[in-house]
Amino acid sequence: VQLQASGGGLVQAGGSLRLSCAASGSTVRMNDMGWYRQAPGKERELVAEISNGGATNYVDAVKGRFTISRDYAKNKVYLEMNSLKHEDTAVYYCVADRRELVRGTWEVEKYWGQGTLVTVSS
């Protein structure tokens, strides 16, 4: 699975950005898709994820401000980010889980896209 993310940039605090990610290649048996982020000097963290059934999960810090959505037909996932704060500044990574048969056992492999930088000026 190849993941191509776009939509990052510089925005003022309180502003909005929309990240997009397109999956290509072996997209059959893809499960959850989502977004992680890594701020300078911090560990990578899950921001939001969405299942094949549409169930969503968000880190507490972004609840009520970010919305994840998915276009299943186009194998795309989006992250709408509103009311951005300086602490949202990070490199955002698109991720996709895919079930793969490994030595006779089904396992979930996580694929990562290249990061896209979001900078929120205060």
CSV table of C-alpha atoms in Angstrom, one decimal:
chain,number,residue,atom,x,y,z
A,1,VAL,CA,0.0,0.0,0.0
A,2,GLN,CA,1.3,3.4,-0.9
A,3,LEU,CA,-0.1,6.5,0.9
A,4,GLN,CA,0.2,10.0,-0.5
A,5,ALA,CA,-0.7,12.8,1.9
A,6,SER,CA,-1.2,16.4,1.1
A,7,GLY,CA,-2.7,19.6,2.6
A,8,GLY,CA,-0.3,20.7,5.2
A,9,GLY,CA,0.9,24.2,5.5
A,10,LEU,CA,1.2,27.3,7.6
A,11,VAL,CA,-2.0,28.7,9.3
A,12,GLN,CA,-2.7,31.1,12.0
A,13,ALA,CA,-4.1,30.0,15.3
A,14,GLY,CA,-7.9,29.6,15.1
A,15,GLY,CA,-7.7,28.8,11.4
A,16,SER,CA,-8.4,25.6,9.5
A,17,LEU,CA,-6.7,23.1,7.3
A,18,ARG,CA,-7.8,19.9,5.5
A,19,LEU,CA,-5.4,17.0,5.1
A,20,SER,CA,-6.0,14.4,2.4
A,21,CYS,CA,-4.4,11.0,1.9
A,22,ALA,CA,-4.8,8.7,-1.1
A,23,ALA,CA,-4.0,5.0,-0.9
A,24,SER,CA,-2.9,3.1,-3.9
A,25,GLY,CA,-1.4,-0.3,-4.7
A,26,SER,CA,-2.7,-3.3,-2.8
A,27,THR,CA,-5.7,-1.7,-1.1
A,28,VAL,CA,-7.7,-4.9,-0.9
A,29,ARG,CA,-8.2,-6.0,2.8
A,30,MET,CA,-7.4,-2.5,4.1
A,31,ASN,CA,-8.9,-1.9,7.5
A,32,ASP,CA,-8.6,1.2,9.6
A,33,MET,CA,-7.1,4.4,8.1
A,34,GLY,CA,-6.0,7.3,10.2
A,35,TRP,CA,-3.6,10.1,11.0
A,36,TYR,CA,-0.7,10.3,13.4
A,37,ARG,CA,1.4,13.3,14.3
A,38,GLN,CA,4.8,14.0,15.7
A,39,ALA,CA,5.6,17.4,17.2
A,40,PRO,CA,9.2,18.5,17.7
A,41,GLY,CA,10.8,16.7,20.6
A,42,LYS,CA,7.7,14.6,21.2
A,43,GLU,CA,6.7,11.0,20.4
A,44,ARG,CA,4.4,10.2,17.6
A,45,GLU,CA,0.8,10.0,18.6
A,46,LEU,CA,-2.5,8.8,17.1
A,47,VAL,CA,-4.7,11.8,16.2
A,48,ALA,CA,-7.7,10.1,14.6
A,49,GLU,CA,-8.7,6.8,13.0
A,50,ILE,CA,-11.7,5.5,11.1
A,51,SER,CA,-12.6,1.9,10.6
A,52,ASN,CA,-14.1,0.2,7.6
A,53,GLY,CA,-17.5,0.5,9.2
A,54,GLY,CA,-17.1,4.2,9.8
A,55,ALA,CA,-16.4,4.1,13.5
A,56,THR,CA,-14.1,7.0,14.5
A,57,ASN,CA,-11.6,7.5,17.4
A,58,TYR,CA,-9.9,10.7,18.3
A,59,VAL,CA,-7.2,11.7,20.8
A,60,ASP,CA,-8.7,13.9,23.5
A,61,ALA,CA,-6.7,16.9,22.5
A,62,VAL,CA,-8.5,17.2,19.1
A,63,LYS,CA,-12.0,16.1,20.0
A,64,GLY,CA,-14.6,18.7,18.8
A,65,ARG,CA,-12.1,20.4,16.6
A,66,PHE,CA,-10.9,17.7,14.1
A,67,THR,CA,-13.0,15.4,11.9
A,68,ILE,CA,-11.8,12.4,10.1
A,69,SER,CA,-13.7,11.1,7.1
A,70,ARG,CA,-13.2,8.5,4.4
A,71,ASP,CA,-14.1,7.9,0.8
A,72,TYR,CA,-14.1,4.2,0.6
A,73,ALA,CA,-14.6,4.1,-3.2
A,74,LYS,CA,-11.6,6.3,-3.8
A,75,ASN,CA,-9.5,4.8,-0.9
A,76,LYS,CA,-9.0,8.3,0.5
A,77,VAL,CA,-9.0,9.6,4.1
A,78,TYR,CA,-9.3,13.2,5.2
A,79,LEU,CA,-8.7,15.1,8.3
A,80,GLU,CA,-10.6,18.4,8.7
A,81,MET,CA,-8.8,20.5,11.3
A,82,ASN,CA,-10.6,23.5,12.8
A,83,SER,CA,-9.8,25.9,15.6
A,84,LEU,CA,-6.1,25.1,15.2
A,85,LYS,CA,-3.8,25.7,18.1
A,86,HIS,CA,-0.1,26.3,18.2
A,87,GLU,CA,0.3,22.9,19.9
A,88,ASP,CA,-1.2,21.2,16.8
A,89,THR,CA,2.0,22.1,15.0
A,90,ALA,CA,3.5,18.7,13.9
A,91,VAL,CA,4.3,16.5,11.0
A,92,TYR,CA,1.1,14.6,10.2
A,93,TYR,CA,1.3,11.0,8.9
A,94,CYS,CA,-1.4,9.1,7.1
A,95,VAL,CA,-1.6,5.4,8.1
A,96,ALA,CA,-3.5,2.4,6.8
A,97,ASP,CA,-3.9,-1.0,8.3
A,98,ARG,CA,-4.1,-4.0,6.0
A,99,ARG,CA,-4.7,-7.7,6.8
A,100,GLU,CA,-2.0,-9.9,5.4
A,101,LEU,CA,-1.4,-13.6,5.5
A,102,VAL,CA,2.0,-14.2,7.1
A,103,ARG,CA,3.1,-17.8,7.3
A,104,GLY,CA,-0.5,-19.0,7.4
A,105,THR,CA,-1.6,-16.5,10.0
A,106,TRP,CA,-3.6,-13.3,9.4
A,107,GLU,CA,-1.8,-10.3,10.7
A,108,VAL,CA,-2.3,-6.6,10.5
A,109,GLU,CA,0.4,-4.6,8.8
A,110,LYS,CA,0.5,-0.8,9.3
A,111,TYR,CA,1.6,1.3,6.3
A,112,TRP,CA,2.8,4.9,6.6
A,113,GLY,CA,2.7,7.7,4.2
A,114,GLN,CA,5.2,10.5,4.0
A,115,GLY,CA,4.5,13.2,6.5
A,116,THR,CA,3.0,16.6,5.8
A,117,LEU,CA,4.0,19.5,8.0
A,118,VAL,CA,1.3,21.6,9.7
A,119,THR,CA,2.5,24.8,11.3
A,120,VAL,CA,0.2,26.8,13.4
A,121,SER,CA,1.4,30.3,14.3
A,122,SER,CA,0.3,31.8,17.5
